[in-house]
Coordinates of C-alpha atoms in Angstrom, one line a residue:
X556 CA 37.9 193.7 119.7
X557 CA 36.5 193.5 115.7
X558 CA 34.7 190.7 115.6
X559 CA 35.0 189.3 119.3
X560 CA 36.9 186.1 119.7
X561 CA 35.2 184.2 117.9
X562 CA 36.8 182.2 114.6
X563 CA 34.7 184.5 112.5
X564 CA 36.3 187.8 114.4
X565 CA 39.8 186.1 113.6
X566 CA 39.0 186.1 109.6
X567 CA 37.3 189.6 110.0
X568 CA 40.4 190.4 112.1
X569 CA 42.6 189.1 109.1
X570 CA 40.8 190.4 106.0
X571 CA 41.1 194.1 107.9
X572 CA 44.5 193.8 108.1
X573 CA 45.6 192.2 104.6
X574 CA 43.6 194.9 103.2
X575 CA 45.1 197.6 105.0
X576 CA 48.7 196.4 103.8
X577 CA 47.5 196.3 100.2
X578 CA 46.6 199.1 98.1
X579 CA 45.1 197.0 95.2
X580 CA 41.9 196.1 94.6
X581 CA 40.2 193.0 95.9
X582 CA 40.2 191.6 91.7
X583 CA 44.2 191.3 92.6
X584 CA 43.9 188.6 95.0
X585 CA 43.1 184.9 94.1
X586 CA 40.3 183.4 94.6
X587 CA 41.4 179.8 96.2
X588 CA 39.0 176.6 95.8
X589 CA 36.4 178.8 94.8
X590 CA 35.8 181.1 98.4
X591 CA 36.7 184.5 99.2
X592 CA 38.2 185.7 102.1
X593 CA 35.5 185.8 104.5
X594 CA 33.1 183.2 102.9
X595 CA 33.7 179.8 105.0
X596 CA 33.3 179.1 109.1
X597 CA 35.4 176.1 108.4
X598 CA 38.8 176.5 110.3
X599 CA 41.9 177.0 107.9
X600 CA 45.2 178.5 108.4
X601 CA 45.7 182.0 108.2
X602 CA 47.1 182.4 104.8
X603 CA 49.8 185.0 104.3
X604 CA 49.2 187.6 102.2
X605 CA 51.8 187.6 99.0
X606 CA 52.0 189.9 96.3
X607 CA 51.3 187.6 92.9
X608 CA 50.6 189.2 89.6
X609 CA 47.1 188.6 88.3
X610 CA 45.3 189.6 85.4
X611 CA 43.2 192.9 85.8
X612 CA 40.0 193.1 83.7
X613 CA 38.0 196.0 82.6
X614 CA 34.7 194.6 84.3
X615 CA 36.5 194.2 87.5
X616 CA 36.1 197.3 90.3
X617 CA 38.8 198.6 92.0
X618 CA 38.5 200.0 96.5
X619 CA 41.2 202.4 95.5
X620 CA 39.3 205.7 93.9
X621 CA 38.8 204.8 90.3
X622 CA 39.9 208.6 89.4
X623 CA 43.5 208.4 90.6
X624 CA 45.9 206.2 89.1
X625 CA 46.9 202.8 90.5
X626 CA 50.6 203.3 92.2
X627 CA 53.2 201.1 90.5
X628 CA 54.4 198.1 92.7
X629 CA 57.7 198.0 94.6
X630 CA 58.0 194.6 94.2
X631 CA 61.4 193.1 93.2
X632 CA 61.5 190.7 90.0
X633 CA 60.5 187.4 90.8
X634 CA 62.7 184.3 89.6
X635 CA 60.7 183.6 86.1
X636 CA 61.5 187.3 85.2
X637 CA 64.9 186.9 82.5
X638 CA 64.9 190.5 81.5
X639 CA 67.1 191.4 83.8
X640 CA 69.5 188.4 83.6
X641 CA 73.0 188.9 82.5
X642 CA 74.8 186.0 80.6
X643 CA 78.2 187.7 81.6
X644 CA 77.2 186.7 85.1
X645 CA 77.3 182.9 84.5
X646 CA 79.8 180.7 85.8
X647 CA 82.0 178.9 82.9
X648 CA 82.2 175.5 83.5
X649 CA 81.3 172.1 81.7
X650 CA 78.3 172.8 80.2
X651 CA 78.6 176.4 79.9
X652 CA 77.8 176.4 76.4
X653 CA 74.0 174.7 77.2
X654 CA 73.4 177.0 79.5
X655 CA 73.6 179.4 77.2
X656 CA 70.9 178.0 74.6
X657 CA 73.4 176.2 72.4
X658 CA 71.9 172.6 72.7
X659 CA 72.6 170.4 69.9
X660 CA 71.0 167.6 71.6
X661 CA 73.0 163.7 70.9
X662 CA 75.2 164.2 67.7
X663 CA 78.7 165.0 66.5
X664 CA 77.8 168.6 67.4
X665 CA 77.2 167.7 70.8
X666 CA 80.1 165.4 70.7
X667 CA 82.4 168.3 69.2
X668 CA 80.8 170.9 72.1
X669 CA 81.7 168.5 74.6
X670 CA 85.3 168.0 73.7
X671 CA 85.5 172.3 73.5
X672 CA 84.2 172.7 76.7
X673 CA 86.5 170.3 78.6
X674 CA 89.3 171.5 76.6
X675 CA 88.3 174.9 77.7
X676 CA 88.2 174.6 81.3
X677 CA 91.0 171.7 81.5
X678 CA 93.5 173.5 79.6
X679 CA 93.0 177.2 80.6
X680 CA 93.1 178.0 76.7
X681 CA 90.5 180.7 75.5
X682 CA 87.6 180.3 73.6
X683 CA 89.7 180.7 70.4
X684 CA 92.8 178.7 71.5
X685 CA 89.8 175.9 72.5
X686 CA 88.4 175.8 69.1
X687 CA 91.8 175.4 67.2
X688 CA 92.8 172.8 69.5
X689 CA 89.2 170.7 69.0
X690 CA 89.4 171.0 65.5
X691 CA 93.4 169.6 65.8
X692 CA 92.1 167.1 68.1
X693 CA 89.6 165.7 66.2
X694 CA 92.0 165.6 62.6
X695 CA 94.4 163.5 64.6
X696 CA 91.7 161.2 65.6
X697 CA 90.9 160.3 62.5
X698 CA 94.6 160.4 60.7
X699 CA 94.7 156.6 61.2
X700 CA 91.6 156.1 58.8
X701 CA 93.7 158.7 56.5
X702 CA 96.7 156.4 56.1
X703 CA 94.4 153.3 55.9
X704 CA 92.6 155.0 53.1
X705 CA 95.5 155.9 51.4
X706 CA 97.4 152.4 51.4
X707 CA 94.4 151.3 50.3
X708 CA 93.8 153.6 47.4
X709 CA 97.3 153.0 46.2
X710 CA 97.3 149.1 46.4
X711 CA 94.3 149.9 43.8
X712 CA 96.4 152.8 41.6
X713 CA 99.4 150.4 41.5
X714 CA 97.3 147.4 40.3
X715 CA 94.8 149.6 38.4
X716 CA 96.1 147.1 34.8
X717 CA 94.7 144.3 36.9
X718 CA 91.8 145.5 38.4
X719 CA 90.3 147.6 35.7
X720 CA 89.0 145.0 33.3
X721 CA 88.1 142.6 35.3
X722 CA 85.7 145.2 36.9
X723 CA 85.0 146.3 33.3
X724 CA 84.4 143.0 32.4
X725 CA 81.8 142.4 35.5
X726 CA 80.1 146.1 34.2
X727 CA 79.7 144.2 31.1
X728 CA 78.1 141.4 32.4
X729 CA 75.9 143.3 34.3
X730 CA 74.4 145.5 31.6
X731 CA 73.9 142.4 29.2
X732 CA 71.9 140.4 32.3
X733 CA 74.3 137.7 32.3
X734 CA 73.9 137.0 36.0
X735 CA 76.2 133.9 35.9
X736 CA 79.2 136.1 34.4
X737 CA 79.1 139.0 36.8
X738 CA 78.8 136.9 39.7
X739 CA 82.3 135.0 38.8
X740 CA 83.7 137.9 37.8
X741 CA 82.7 139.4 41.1
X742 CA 84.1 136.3 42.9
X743 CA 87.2 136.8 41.0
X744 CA 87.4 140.5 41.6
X745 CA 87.3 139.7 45.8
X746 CA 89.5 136.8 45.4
X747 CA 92.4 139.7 43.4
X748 CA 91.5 142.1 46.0
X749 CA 92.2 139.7 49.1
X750 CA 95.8 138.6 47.6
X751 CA 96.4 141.7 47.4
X752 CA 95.5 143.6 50.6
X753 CA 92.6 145.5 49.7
X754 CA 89.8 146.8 51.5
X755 CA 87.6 148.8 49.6
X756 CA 85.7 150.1 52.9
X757 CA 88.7 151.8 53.9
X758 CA 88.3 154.1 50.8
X759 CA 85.5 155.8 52.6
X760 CA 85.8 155.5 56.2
X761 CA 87.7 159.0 56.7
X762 CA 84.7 160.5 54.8
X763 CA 81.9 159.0 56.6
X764 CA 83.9 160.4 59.7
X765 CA 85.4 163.8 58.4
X766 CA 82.2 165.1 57.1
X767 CA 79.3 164.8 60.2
X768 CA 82.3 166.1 62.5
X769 CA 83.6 169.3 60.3
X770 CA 79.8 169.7 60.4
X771 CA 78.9 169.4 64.2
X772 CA 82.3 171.9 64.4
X773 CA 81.2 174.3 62.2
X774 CA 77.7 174.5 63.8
X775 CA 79.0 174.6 67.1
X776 CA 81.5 177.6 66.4
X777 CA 78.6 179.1 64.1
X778 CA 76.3 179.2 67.4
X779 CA 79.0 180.8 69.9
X780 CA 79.8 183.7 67.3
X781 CA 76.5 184.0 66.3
X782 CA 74.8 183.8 70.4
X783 CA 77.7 185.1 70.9
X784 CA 79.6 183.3 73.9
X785 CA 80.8 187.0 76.1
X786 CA 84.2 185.3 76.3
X787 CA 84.5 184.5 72.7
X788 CA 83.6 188.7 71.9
X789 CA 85.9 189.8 74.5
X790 CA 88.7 188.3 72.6
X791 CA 91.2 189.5 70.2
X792 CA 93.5 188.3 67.6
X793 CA 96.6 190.0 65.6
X794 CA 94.6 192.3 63.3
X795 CA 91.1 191.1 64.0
X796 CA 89.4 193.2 66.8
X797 CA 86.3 191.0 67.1
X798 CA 86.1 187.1 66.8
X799 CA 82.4 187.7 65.6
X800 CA 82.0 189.3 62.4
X801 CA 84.0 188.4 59.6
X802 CA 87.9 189.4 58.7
X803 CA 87.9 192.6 57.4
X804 CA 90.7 191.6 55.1
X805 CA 89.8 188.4 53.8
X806 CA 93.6 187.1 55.4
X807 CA 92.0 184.3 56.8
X808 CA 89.9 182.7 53.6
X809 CA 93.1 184.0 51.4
X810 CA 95.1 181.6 53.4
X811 CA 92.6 178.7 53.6
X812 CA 92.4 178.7 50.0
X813 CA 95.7 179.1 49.9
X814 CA 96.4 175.9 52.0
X815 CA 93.6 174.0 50.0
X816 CA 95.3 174.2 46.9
X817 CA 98.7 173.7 47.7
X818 CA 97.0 170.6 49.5
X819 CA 95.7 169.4 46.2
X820 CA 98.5 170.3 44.0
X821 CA 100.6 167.6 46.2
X822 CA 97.7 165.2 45.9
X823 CA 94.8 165.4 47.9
X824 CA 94.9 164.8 51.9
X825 CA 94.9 161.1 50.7
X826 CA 97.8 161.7 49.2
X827 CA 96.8 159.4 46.0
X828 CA 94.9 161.9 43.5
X829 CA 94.9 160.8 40.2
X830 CA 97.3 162.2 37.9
X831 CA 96.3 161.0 34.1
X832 CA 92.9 162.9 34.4
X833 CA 94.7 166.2 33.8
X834 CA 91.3 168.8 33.2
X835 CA 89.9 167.2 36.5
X836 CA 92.5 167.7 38.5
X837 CA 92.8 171.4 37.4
X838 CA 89.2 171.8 37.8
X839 CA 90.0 170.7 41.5
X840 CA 93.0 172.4 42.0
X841 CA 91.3 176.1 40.9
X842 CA 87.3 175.7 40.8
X843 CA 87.3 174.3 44.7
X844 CA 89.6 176.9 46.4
X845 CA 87.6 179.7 44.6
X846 CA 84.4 178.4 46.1
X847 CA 85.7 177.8 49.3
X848 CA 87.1 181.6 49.0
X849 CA 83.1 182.8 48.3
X850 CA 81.6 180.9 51.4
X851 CA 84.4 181.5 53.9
X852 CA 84.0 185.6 53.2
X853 CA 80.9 186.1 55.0
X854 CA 81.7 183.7 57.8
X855 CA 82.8 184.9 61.8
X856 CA 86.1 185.5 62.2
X857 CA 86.4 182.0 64.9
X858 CA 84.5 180.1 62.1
X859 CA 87.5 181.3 59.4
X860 CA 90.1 180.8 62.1
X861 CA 89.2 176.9 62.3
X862 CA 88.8 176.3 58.6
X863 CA 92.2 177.9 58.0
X864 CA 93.7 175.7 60.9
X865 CA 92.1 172.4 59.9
X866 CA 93.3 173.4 56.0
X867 CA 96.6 174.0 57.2
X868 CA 96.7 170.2 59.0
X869 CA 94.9 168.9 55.4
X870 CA 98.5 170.3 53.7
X871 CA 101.0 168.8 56.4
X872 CA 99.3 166.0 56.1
X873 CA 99.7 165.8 52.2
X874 CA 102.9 166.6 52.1
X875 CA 104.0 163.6 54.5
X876 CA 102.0 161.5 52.2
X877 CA 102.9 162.7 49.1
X878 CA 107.2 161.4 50.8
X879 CA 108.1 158.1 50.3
X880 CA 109.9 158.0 53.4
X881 CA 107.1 158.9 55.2
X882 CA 105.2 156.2 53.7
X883 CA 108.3 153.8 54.6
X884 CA 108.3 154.7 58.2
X885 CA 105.1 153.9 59.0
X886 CA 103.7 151.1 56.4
X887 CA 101.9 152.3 53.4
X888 CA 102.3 151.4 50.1
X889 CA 104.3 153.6 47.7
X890 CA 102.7 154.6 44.4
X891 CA 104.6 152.7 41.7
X892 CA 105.2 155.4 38.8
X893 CA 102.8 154.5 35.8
X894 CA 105.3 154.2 32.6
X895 CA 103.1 155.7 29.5
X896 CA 101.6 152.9 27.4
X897 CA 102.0 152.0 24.1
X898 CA 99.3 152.8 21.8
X899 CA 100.8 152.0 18.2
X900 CA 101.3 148.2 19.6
X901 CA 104.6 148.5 18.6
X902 CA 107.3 146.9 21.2
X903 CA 110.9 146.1 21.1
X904 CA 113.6 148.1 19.3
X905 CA 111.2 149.7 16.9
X906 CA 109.7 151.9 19.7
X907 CA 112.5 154.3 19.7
X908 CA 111.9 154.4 16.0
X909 CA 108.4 155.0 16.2
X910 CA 108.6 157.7 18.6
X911 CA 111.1 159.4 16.7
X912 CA 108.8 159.0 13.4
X913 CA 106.1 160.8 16.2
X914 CA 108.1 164.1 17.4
X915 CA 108.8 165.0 13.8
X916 CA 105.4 164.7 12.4
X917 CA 104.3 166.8 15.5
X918 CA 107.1 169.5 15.1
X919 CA 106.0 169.8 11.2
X920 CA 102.9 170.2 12.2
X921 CA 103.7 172.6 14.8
X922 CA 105.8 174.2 11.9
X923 CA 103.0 174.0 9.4
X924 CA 100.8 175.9 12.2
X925 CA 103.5 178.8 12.6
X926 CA 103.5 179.5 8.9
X927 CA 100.2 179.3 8.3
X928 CA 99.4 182.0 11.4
X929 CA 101.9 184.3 9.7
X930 CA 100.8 184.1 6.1
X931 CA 97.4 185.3 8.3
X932 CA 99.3 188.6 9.7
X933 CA 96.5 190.9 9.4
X934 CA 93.8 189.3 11.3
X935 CA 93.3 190.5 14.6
X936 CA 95.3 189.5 17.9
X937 CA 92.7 188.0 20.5
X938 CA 92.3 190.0 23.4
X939 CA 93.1 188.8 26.6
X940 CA 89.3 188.0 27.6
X941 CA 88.9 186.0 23.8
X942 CA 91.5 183.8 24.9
X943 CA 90.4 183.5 28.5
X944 CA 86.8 182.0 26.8
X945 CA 88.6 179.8 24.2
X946 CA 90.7 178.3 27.1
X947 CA 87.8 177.7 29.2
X948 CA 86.1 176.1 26.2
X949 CA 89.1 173.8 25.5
X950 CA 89.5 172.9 29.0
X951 CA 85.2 171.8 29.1
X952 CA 86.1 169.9 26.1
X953 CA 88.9 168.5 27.1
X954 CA 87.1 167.6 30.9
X955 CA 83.7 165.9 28.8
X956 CA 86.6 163.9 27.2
X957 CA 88.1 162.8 30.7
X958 CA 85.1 162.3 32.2
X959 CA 83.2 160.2 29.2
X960 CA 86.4 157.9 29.3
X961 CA 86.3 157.3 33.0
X962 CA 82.8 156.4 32.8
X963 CA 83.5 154.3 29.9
X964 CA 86.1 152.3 31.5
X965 CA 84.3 152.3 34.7
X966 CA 81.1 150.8 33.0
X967 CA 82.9 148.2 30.6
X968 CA 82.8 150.1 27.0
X969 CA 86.2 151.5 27.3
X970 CA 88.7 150.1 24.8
X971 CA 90.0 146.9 25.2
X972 CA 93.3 146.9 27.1
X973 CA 96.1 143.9 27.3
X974 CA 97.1 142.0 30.6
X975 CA 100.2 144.8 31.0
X976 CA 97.8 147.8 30.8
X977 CA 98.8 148.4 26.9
X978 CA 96.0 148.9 24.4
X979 CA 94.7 145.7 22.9
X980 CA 94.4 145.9 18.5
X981 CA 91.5 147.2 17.7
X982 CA 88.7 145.0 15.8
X983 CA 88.7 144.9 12.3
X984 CA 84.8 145.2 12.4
X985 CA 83.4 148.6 13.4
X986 CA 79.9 147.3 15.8
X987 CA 77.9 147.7 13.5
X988 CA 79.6 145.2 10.6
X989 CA 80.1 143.3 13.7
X990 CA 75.9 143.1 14.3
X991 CA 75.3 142.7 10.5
X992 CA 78.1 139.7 10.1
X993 CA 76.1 138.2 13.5
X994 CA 72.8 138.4 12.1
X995 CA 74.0 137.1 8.4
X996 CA 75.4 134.2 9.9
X997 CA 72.0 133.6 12.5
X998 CA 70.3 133.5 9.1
X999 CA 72.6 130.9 7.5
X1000 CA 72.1 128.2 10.3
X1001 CA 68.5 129.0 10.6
X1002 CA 68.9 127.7 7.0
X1003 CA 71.4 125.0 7.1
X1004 CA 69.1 123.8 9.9
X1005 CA 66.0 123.6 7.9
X1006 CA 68.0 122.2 5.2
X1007 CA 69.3 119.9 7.5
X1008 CA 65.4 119.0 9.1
X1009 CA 64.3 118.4 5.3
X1010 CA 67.0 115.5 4.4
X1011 CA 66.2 114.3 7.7
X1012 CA 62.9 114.0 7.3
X1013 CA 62.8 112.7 3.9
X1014 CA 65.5 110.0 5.0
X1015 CA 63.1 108.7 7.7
X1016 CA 60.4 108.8 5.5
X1017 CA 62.5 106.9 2.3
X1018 CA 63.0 104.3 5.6
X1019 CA 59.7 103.6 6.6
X1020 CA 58.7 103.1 3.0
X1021 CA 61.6 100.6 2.4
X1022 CA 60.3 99.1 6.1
X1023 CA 56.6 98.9 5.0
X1024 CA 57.6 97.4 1.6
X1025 CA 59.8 94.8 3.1
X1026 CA 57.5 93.7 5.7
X1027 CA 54.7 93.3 2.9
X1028 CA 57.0 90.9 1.2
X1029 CA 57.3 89.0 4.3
X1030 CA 53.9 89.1 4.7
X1031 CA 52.9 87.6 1.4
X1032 CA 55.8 85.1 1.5
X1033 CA 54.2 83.7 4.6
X1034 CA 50.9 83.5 3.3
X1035 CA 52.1 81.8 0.1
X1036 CA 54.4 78.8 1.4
X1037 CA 54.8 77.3 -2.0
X1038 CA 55.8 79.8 -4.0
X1039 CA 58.5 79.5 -2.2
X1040 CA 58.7 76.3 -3.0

């Protein structure tokens, strides 16, 4: 027997045989609390031989004969080895999608991944039917902050002749760093906005809500395409062959657009935009689609399929709030139509009068316009890219107007307007007269205050004399008894 019975025959008897199942060299095999194989007589279990990878160094010698090639191993992949895996291969179920690599952590995309997942495996729906119905999900979640907004936002539009300069008025205050003004117009401003039912947080509750969630959606459906989820590629839909890549067509950002603008013409998904600024609201209704067209493009197919769905709820729902009905049925205020107001201060029967008076002079000057374009026949027509600039030029001009009387209004500098929203008269003083008729009449009670110190003073000091000349007398009367006498 190799070794004899001994414990050190055993090891010898066990280093043979591992080495006559291996055919790599001794380098291969680790070294384990710093012995080797036949280097202790302390007793240990036999350990196993098992085939680990180790590193293999040039300096290191091989028992195999250095002129043949090592043979490659046999050995099956071991359960750290993911070049193999297949993804197809994984189970869906609730928290599929993190398997997968799309973690998103604690957020509204997690929150949004969540909800798609359970709708996913709850409702049998595929991965595209799952993201149209999260997206719907989460629009009617938040459709009560919608309607709060927008019966808010009216409440404000209705009494805008109320509001306006009292805030314009606290603006004022503000800029001239009269603290004791702005704080009771402030206090007036909450008391107004209490009797009449408004909450100006509402205004921007559905923002604060529809903005981190339309993002958490749009990175979570941005991942799956992108990874992509093998479900999601597998699917199909009408003309698009692969959920993916982007609609060949551009159907699907046509339509979104489509939807947005539609959505604005009616008035915003609040329902309440504001009519009187005219350039804004086209600058809205054709500058936001058009961008929205250039980013949607490029995006996956799934990705274009949920904007267009949640732009398609955005019009419903500004259609039911643009209907008075609606509104009726279930408790928001009604925008109040906003009669055009008088600039001319003129009221009563002569209004009819003066407007008359207004439509001719327009139409002669409409008249005068004509002729004066005809007399001109032989200047060139404008070509259709000449007009397109001069109409983008009016329309900037028109907007800088808009906007520079918004902000004036909103910051107190606006003109002055009445308790009924009409134009107040205008002051006879331009601001400056107004400054030089201040200062002119600081300078004349400077002056009819020094004035006013002078006879002062020389009264007191015509009184003191008359007191010192009167108490001399007294004096020398008491010194002289007799006189008196």
């Amino acid at each position: 027997m190799l070794g004899g019975p001994s414990l050190k025959g055993r090891l010898a008897r066990q280093q043979f045989t591992a080495f006559a199942r291996s055919t790599r060299s001794i380098s291969r095999f680790p070294v384990r609390n710093g012995k080797v194989l036949g280097g202790s007589t302390t007793w240990r279990p036999p350990v196993p031989s098992i085939a680990l990878p180790a590193a293999r160094f040039n300096s290191t010698s091989s028992a195999a004969n250095p002129g043949e090639p090592a043979p490659e191993s046999s050995q099956q992949p071991t359960e750290w080895d993911l070049s193999n895996l297949d993804i197809e291969a994984i189970p869906e179920k609730i928290g599929y999608l993190k398997e997968l690599g799309l973690d998103y952590g604690w957020g509204p995309s997690s929150v949004v991944e969540y909800i798609m997942e359970h709708v996913h495996m709850w409702s049998g729906l595929p991965w595209l039917g799952s993201i149209v119905a999260t997206g719907v999900l989460i629009r009617f979640a938040i459709l009560p902050f919608f309607f709060r907004s927008a019966d808010a936002s009216t409440r404000i539009s209705n009494n805008k002749h109320i509001i306006t300069p009292l805030r314009a008025k606290m603006m004022s205050a503000a800029q001239s760093q009269n603290h004791v003004e702005m704080q009771k117009y402030r206090a007036d401003l909450a008391k107004l906005n209490s009797e009449l039912g408004i909450k100006s947080s509402n205004v921007f509750i559905p923002m604060f809500l529809q903005i981190p969630f339309g993002y958490g959606c749009y990175r979570v459906v941005s991942g799956m395409a992108h990874l992509p989820v093998p479900g999601l590629a597998a699917e199909q839909f009408a003309w698009i062959k692969d959920l993916t890549v982007a609609d060949p067509f551009y159907i699907l950002p046509l339509l979104t657009s489509g939807f947005l603008f539609m959505s604005l013409r009616k008035g915003g998904e609040f329902g309440n935009l504001d009519q009187s600024q005219q350039q804004m609201r086209k600058l809205m209704m054709y500058g936001m689609p058009a961008i929205q067209f250039l980013f949607l493009a490029f995006f996956p197919a799934a990705l274009q399929m949920y904007f267009m769905t949640t732009g398609l709820f955005g019009l419903t729902q500004a259609y039911m709030l643009s209907s008075s009905s609606f509104r009726a049925a279930v408790g928001i205020t009604i925008p109040q139509q906003q009669l055009p107001t008088d600039t001319s201060g003129i009221t009563g029967p002569d209004t009819g009068r003066a407007l008359r008076l207004l439509t001719q002079a327009i139409e002669h000057e409409k008249a005068e316009i004509a002729k004066t374009q005809k007399a001109a026949g032989n200047e060139p027509n404008l070509s259709f890219i000449d007009r397109a600039i001069n109409n983008i030029k009016e329309s900037k001009n028109q907007f800088t107007k808009e906007t520079t009387k918004k902000l004036e209004e909103m910051s107190g500098k606006g003109p002055k307007t009445n308790a009924d929203g009409s134009l107040a008269e205008p002051a006879r003083l331009s601001d400056k007269d107004r400054k030089l008729a201040e200062d002119y009449e600081k300078r004349r009670k400077e002056e009819e205050d020094w004035k006013r110190e002078e006879r002062n003073f020389a009264r007191r000091e015509a009184h003191l004399k008359a007191l010192e000349r009167e108490r001399e007398k007294a004096k020398s009367a008491f010194k002289n008894p007799s006189t008196k006498q």
